[in-house]
mmCIF file of C-alpha atoms and ligand atoms in Angstrom:
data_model
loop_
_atom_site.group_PDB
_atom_site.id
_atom_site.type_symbol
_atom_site.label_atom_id
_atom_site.label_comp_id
_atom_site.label_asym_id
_atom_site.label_seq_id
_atom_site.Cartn_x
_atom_site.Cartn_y
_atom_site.Cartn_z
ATOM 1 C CA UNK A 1 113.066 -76.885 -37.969
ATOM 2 C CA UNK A 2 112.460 -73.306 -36.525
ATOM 3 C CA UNK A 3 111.199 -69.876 -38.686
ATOM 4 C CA UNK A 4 114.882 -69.118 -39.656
ATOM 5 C CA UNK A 5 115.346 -72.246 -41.405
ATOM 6 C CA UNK A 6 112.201 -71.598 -43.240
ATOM 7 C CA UNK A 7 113.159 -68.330 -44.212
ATOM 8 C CA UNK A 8 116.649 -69.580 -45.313
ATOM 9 C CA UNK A 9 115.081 -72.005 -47.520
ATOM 10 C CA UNK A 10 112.511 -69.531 -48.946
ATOM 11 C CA UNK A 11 114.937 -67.170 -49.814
ATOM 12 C CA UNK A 12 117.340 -69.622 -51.575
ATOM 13 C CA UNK A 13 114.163 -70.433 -54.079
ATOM 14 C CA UNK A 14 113.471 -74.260 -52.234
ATOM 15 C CA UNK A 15 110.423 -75.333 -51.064
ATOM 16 C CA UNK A 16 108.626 -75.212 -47.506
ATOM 17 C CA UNK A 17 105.842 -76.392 -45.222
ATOM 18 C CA UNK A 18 103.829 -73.246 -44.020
ATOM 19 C CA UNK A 19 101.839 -73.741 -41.526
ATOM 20 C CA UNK A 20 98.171 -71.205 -41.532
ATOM 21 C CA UNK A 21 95.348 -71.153 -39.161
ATOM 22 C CA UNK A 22 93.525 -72.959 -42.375
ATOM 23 C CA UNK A 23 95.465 -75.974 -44.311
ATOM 24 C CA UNK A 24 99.325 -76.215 -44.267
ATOM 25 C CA UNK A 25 100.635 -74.671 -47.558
ATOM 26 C CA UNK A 26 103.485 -75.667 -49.874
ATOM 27 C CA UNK A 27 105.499 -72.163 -49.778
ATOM 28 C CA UNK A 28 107.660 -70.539 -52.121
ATOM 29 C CA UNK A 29 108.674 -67.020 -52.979
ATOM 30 C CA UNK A 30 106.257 -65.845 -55.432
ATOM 31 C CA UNK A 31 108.748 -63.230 -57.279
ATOM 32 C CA UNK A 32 111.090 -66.046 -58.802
ATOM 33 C CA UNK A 33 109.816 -68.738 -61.353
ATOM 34 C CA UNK A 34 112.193 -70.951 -60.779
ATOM 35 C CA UNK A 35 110.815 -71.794 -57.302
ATOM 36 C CA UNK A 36 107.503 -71.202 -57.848
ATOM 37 C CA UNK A 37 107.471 -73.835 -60.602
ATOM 38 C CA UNK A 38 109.024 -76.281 -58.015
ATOM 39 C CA UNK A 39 105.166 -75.697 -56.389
ATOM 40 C CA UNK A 40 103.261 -76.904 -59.970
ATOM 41 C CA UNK A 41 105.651 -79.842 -60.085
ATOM 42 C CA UNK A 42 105.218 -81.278 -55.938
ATOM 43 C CA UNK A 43 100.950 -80.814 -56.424
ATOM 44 C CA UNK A 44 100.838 -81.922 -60.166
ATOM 45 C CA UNK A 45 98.951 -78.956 -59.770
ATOM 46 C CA UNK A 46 98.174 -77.671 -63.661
ATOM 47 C CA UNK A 47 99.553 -74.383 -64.874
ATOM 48 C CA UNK A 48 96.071 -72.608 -65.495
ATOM 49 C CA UNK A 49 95.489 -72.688 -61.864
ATOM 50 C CA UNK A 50 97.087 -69.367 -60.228
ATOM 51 C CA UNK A 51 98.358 -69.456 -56.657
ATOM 52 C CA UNK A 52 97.704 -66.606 -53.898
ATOM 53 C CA UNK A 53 100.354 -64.800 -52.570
ATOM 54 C CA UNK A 54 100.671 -64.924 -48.866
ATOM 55 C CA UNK A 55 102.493 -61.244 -47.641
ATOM 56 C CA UNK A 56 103.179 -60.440 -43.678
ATOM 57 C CA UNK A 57 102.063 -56.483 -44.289
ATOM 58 C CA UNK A 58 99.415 -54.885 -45.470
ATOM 59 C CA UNK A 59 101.908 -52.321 -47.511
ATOM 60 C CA UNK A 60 103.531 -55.525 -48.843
ATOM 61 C CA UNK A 61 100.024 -56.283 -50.597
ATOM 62 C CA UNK A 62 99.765 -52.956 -51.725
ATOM 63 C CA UNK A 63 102.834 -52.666 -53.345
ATOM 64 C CA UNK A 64 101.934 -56.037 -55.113
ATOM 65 C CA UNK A 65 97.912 -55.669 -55.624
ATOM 66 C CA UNK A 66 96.012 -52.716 -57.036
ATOM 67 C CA UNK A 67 93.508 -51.996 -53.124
ATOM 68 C CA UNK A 68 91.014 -49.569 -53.756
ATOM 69 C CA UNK A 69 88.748 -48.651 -51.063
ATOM 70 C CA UNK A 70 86.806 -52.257 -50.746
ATOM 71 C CA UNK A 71 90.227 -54.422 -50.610
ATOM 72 C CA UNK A 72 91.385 -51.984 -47.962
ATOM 73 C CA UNK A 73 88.399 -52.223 -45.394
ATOM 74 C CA UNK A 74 88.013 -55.929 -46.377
ATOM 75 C CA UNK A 75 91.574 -56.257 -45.274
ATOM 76 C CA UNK A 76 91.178 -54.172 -42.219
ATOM 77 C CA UNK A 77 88.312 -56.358 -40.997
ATOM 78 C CA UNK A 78 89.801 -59.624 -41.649
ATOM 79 C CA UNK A 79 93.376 -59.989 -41.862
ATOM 80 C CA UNK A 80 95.386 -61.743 -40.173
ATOM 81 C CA UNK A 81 93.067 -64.311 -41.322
ATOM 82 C CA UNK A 82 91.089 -66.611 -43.997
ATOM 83 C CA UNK A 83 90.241 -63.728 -46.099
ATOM 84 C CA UNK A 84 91.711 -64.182 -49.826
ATOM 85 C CA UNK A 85 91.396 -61.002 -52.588
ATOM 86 C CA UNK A 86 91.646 -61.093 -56.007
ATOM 87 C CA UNK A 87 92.678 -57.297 -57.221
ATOM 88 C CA UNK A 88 94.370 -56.424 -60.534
ATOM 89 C CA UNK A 89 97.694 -56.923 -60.282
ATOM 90 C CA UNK A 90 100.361 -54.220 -60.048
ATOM 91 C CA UNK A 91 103.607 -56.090 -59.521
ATOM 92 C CA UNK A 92 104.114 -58.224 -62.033
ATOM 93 C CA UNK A 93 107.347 -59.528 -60.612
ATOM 94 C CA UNK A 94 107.109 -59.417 -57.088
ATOM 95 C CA UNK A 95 103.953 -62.278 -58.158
ATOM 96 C CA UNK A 96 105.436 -63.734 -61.288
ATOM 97 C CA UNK A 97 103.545 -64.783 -64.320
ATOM 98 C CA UNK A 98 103.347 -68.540 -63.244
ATOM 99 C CA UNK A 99 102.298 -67.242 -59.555
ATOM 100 C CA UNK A 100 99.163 -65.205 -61.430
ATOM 101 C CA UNK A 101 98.879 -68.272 -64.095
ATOM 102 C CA UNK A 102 99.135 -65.348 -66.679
ATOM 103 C CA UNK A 103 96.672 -63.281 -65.506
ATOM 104 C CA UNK A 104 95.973 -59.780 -65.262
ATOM 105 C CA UNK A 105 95.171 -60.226 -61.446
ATOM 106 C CA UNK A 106 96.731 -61.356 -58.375
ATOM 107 C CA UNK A 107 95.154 -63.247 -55.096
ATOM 108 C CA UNK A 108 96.533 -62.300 -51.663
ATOM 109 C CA UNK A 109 95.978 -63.114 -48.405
ATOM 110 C CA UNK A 110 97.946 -62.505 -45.125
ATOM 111 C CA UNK A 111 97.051 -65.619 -42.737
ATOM 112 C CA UNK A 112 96.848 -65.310 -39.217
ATOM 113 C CA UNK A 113 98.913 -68.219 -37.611
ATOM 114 C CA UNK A 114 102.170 -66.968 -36.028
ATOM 115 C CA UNK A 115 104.747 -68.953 -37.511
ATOM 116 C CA UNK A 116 103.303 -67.832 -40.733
ATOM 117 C CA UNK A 117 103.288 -64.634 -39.711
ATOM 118 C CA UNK A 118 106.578 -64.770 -38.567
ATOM 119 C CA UNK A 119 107.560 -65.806 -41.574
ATOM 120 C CA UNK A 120 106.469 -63.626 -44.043
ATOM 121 C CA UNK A 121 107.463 -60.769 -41.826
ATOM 122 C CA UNK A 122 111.101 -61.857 -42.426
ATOM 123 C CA UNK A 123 111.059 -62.175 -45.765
ATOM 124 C CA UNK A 124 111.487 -59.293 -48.429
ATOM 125 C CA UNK A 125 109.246 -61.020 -51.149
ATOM 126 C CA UNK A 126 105.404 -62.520 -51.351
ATOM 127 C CA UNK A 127 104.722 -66.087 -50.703
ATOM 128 C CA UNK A 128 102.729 -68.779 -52.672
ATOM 129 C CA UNK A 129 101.213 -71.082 -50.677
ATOM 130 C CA UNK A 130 98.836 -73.189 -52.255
ATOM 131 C CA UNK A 131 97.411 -77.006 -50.143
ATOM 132 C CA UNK A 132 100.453 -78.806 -49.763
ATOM 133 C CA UNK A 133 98.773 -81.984 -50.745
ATOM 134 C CA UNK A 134 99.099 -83.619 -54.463
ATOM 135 C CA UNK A 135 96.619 -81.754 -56.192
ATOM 136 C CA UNK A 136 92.848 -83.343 -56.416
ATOM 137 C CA UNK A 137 93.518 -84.566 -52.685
ATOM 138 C CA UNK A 138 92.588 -83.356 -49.060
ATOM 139 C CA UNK A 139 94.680 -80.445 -47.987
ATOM 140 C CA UNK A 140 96.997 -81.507 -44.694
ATOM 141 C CA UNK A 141 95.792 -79.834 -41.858
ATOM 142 C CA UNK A 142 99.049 -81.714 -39.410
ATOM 143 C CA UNK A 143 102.405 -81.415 -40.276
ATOM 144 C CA UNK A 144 102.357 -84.770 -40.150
ATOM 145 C CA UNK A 145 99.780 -85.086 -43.365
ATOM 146 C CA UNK A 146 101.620 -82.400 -45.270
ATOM 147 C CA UNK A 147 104.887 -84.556 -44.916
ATOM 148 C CA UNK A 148 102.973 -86.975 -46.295
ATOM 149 C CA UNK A 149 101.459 -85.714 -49.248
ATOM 150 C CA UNK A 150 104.556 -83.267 -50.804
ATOM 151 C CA UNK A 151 107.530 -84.312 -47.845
ATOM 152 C CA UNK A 152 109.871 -85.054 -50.584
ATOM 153 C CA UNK A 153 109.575 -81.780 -52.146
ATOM 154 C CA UNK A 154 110.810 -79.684 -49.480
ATOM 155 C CA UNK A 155 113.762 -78.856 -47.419
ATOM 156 C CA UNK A 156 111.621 -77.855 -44.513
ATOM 157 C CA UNK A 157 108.723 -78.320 -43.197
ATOM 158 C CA UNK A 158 107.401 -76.431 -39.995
ATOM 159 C CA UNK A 159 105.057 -77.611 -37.416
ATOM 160 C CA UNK A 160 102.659 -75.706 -36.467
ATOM 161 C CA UNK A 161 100.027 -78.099 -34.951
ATOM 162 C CA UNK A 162 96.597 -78.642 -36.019
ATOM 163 C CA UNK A 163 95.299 -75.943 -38.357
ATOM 164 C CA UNK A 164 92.580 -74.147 -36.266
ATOM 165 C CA UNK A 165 90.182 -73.293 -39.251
ATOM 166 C CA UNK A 166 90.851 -76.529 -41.361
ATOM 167 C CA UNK A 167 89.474 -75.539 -44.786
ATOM 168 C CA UNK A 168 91.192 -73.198 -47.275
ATOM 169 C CA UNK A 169 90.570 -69.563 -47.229
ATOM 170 C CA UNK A 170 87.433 -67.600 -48.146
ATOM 171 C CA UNK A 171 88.071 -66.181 -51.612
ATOM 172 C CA UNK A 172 86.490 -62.717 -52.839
ATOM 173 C CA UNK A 173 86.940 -61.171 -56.308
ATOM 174 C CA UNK A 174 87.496 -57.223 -56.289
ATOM 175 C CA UNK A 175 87.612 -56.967 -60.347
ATOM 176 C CA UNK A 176 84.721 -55.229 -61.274
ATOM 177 C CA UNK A 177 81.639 -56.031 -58.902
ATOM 178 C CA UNK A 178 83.169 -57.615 -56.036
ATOM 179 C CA UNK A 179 82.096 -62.199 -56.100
ATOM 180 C CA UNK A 180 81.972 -64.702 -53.686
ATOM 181 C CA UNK A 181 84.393 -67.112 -55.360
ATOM 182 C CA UNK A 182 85.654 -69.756 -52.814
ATOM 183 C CA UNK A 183 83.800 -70.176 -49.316
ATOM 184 C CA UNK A 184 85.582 -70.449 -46.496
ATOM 185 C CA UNK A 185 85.419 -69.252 -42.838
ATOM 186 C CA UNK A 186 84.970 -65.776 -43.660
ATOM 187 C CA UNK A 187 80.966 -65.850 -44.847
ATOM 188 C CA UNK A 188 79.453 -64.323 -47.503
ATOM 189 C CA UNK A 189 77.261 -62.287 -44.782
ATOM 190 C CA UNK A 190 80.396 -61.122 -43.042
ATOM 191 C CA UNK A 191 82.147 -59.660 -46.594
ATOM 192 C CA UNK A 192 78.629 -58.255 -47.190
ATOM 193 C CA UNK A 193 78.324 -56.588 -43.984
ATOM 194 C CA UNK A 194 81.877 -54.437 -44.702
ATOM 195 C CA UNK A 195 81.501 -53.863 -48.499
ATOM 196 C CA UNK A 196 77.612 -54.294 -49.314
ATOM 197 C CA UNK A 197 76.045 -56.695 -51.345
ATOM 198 C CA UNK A 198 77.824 -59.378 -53.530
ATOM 199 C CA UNK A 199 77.121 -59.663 -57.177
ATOM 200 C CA UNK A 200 75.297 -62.852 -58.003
ATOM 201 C CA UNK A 201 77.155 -65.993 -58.381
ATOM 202 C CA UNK A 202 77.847 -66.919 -62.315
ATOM 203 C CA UNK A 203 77.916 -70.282 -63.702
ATOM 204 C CA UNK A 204 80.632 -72.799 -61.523
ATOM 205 C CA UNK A 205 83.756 -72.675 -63.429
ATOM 206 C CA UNK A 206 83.646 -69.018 -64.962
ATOM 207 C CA UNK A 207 83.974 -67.808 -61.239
ATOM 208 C CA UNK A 208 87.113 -68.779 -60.149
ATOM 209 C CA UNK A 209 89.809 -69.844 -62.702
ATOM 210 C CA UNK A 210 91.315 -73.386 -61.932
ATOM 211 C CA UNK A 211 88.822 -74.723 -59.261
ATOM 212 C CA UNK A 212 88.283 -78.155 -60.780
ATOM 213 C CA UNK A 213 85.231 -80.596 -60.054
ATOM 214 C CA UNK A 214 86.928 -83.572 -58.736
ATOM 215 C CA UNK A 215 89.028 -82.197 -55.615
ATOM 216 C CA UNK A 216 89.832 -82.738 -52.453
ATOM 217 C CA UNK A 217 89.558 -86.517 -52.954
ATOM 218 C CA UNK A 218 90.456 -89.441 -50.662
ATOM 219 C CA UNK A 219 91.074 -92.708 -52.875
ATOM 220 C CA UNK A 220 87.887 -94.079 -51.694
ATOM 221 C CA UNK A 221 84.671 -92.581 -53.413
ATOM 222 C CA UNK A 222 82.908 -90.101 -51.203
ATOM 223 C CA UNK A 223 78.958 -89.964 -50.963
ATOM 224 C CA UNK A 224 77.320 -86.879 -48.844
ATOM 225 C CA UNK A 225 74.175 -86.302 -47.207
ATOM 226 C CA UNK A 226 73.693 -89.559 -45.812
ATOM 227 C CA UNK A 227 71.905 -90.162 -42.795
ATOM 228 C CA UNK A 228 71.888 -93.882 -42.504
ATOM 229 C CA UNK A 229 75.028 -95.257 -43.919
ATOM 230 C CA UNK A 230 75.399 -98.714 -45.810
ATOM 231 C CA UNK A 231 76.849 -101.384 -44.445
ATOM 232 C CA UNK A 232 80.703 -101.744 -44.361
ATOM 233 C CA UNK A 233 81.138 -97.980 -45.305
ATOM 234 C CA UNK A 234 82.908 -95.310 -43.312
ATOM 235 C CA UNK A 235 81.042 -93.039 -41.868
ATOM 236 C CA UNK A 236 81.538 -89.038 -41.367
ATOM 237 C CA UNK A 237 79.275 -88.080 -37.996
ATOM 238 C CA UNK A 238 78.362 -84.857 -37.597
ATOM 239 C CA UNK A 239 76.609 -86.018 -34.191
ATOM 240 C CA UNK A 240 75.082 -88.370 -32.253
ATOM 241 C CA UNK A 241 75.319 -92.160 -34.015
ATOM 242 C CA UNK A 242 73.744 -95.718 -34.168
ATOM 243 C CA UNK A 243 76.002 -96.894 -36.667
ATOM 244 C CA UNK A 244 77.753 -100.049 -35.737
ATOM 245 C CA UNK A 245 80.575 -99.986 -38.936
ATOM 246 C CA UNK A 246 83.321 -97.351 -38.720
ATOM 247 C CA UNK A 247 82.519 -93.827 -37.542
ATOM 248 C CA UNK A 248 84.927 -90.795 -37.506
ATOM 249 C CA UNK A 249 83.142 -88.064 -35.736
ATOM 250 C CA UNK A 250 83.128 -84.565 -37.252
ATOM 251 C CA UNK A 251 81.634 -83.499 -34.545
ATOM 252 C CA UNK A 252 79.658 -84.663 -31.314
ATOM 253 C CA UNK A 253 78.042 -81.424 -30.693
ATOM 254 C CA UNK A 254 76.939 -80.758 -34.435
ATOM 255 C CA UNK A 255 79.343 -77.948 -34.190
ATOM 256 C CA UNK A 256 80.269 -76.707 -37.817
ATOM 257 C CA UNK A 257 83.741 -74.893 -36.497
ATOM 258 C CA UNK A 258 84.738 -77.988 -35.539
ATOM 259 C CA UNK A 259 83.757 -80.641 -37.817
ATOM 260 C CA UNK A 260 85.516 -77.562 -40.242
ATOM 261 C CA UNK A 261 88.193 -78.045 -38.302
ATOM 262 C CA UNK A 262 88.384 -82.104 -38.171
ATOM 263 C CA UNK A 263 87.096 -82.204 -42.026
ATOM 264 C CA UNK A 264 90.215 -83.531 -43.820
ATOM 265 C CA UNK A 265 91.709 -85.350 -41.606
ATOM 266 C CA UNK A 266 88.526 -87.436 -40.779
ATOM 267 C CA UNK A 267 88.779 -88.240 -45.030
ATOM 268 C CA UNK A 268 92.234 -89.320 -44.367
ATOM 269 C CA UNK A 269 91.580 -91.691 -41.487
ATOM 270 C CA UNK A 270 88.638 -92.592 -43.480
ATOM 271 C CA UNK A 271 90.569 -93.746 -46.075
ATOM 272 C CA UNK A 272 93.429 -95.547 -44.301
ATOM 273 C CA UNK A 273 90.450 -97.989 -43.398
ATOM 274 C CA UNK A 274 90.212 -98.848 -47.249
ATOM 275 C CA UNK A 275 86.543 -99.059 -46.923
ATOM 276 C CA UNK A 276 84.542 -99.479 -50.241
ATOM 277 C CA UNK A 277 83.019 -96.029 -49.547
ATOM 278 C CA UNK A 278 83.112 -93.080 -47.632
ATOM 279 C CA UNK A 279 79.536 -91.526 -46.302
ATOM 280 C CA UNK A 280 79.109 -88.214 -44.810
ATOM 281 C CA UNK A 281 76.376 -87.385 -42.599
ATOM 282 C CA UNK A 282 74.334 -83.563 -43.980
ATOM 283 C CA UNK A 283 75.966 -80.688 -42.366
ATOM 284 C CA UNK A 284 74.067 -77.680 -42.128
ATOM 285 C CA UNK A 285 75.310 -74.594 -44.230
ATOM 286 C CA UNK A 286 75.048 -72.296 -41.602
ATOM 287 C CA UNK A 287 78.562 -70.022 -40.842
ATOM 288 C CA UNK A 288 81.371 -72.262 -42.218
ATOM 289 C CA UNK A 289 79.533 -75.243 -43.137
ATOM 290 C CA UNK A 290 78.769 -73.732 -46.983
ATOM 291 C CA UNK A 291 82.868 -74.327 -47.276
ATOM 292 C CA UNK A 292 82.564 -77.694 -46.040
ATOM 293 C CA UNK A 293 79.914 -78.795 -47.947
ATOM 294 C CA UNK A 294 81.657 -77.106 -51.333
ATOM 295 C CA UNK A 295 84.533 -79.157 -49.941
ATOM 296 C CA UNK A 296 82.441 -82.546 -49.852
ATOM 297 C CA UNK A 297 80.780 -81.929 -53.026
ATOM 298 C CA UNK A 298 84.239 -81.304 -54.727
ATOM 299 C CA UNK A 299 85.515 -84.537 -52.958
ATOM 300 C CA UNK A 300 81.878 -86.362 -53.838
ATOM 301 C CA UNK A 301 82.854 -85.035 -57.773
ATOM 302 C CA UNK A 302 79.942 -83.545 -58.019
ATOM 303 C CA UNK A 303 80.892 -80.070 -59.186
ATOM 304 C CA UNK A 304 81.543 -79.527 -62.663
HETATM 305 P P1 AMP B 401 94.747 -72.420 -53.453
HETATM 306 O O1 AMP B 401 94.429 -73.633 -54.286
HETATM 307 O O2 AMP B 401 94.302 -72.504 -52.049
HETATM 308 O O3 AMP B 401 96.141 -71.949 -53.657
HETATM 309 O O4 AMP B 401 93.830 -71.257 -54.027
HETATM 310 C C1 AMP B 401 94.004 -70.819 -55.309
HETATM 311 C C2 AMP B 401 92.671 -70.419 -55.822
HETATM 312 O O5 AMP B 401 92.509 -69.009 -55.651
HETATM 313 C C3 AMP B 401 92.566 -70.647 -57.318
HETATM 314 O O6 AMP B 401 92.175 -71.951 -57.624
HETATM 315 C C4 AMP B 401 91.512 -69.643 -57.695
HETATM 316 O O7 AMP B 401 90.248 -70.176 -57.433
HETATM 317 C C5 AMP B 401 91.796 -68.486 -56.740
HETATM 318 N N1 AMP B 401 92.625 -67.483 -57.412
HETATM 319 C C6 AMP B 401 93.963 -67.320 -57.302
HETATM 320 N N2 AMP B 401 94.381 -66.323 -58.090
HETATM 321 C C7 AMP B 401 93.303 -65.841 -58.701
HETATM 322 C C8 AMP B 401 93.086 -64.815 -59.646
HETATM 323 N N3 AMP B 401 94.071 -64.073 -60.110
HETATM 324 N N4 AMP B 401 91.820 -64.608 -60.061
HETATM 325 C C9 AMP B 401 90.798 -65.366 -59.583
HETATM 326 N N5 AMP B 401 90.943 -66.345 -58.693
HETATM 327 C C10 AMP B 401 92.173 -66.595 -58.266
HETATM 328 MG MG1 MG B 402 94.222 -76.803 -52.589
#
């Protein structure tokens, strides 16, 4: 299936695979509710949980999003790329009340992978792309996985390979003092070195409207922070092992881009063992390892 197909199906309100340089997202055009509620009904995803709108320009965004001077130089410095803002929203049809979940304010984002990018660049309208996996479960980072989880919902689904990044994108709130809602691989010290200092994190829950505490689940139960695993579980590495059970390495070389990278696919091959448990090995939260320990936590259900 090639770009034009994609865009074909977009436009004719159906379903797609969009591959980004983070997860592969379940895409649909964000200006017609019809197709965007196709989205709620492939995840299960529920309706208080708004989506962000993936555009291919910079003036796209601006014609749906309220920038003022702190979207625009956040956008500068990071897009293409894993960089999602929350800004009031201006277009209320080009991102649709179901796209928004009825609020006031609209998340966008323009990825960096080239199909995607192709993609949205041949389109007239904003695209909502949330995880194309059934919602509470790890986000496909294959084509392969996203077939998997939400195949039967779409008429086309594009490979892009492996999803560079491998967790979803950074999100920062520009209502009022601008938050560090979601992490991703955009830090907090890299948003704070273009727009100053973030506001202090509130309460878990308050911060970022539909993030719910069990997430990003594999059927097995997850435990985290384990250095010496129990027998007959499978074990996440992040490094060298002496574990004699089932190991899926995150990454030899404690690297945190790459055990990023490897992160939800290692749950799923975890899980096609069926082992009573999955145990992950500490990761450090330097750079990108804060999102994949918010990831593991979510997945552990401890978050709530
Ligand atoms: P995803 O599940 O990757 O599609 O990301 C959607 C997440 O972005 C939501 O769960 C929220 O955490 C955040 N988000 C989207 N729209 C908004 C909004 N208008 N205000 C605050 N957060 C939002
Ligand atoms: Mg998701």
């Amino acid at each position: 299936m090639s770009t034009a197909d994609a865009i074909r199906a977009l436009t004719a309100g159906n379903l797609i695979h969009l591959p980004t340089e983070t997860v592969y997202g379940l895409g649909a055009r964000a200006d017609d509710p019809a197709a965007v509620i196709k989205v709620f009904e492939a995840k299960g995803r529920p309706r208080f949980n708004p989506l962000i709108v993936h555009v291919g320009t910079l003036e796209q965004a601006e014609a749906i999003g309220a920038f003022d001077d702190r979207a625009r130089v956040l956008a500068k410095a990071f897009w293409p790329g894993p960089l999602t803002l929350v800004v009031p929203a201006k277009d209320t049809n080009a991102a649709c009340d179901l796209a928004r979940a009825g609020l006031d304010s609209v998340a966008l984002r323009m990825p960096a992978h080239p199909q995607a990018l192709e993609v949205l660049k041949g389109v007239a309208f904003g695209v909502v792309a949330p995880s194309a996996n059934r919602s509470g479960r790890p986000s496909p980072t294959t084509a392969a996985d996203a077939a998997d989880e939400t195949g039967a919902f779409v008429d086309v689904t594009l490979d892009g390979g492996a999803c560079p990044v491998g967790v979803e994108s950074t999100v920062v709130s520009l209502l009022g003092d601008a938050r560090y809602l979601r992490a991703g691989a955009v830090t907090r010290a890299q948003v704070e070195a273009v727009i100053g200092p973030l506001a202090a994190d509130e309460a878990e829950g308050h911060r970022s409207p539909g993030r719910l505490s069990l997430h990003y689940a594999p059927d097995a139960p997850v435990r985290i922070n384990v250095e010496n695993p129990s027998p007959g579980s499978a074990y996440l590495a992040f490094g060298p092992v002496t574990y004699d059970g089932p190991v899926v390495q995150l990454s030899g070389a404690r690297d945190v881009n790459e055990a990023a990278a490897r992160l939800f696919s290692a749950l799923r091959a975890a899980d096609k063992l069926y082992p009573p448990v999955i145990e992950v090995a500490p990761i450090p939260q330097d750079g990108i390892g804060e999102a994949i320990n918010d990831r593991l936590k979510r997945a552990a259900g401890f978050v709530g």
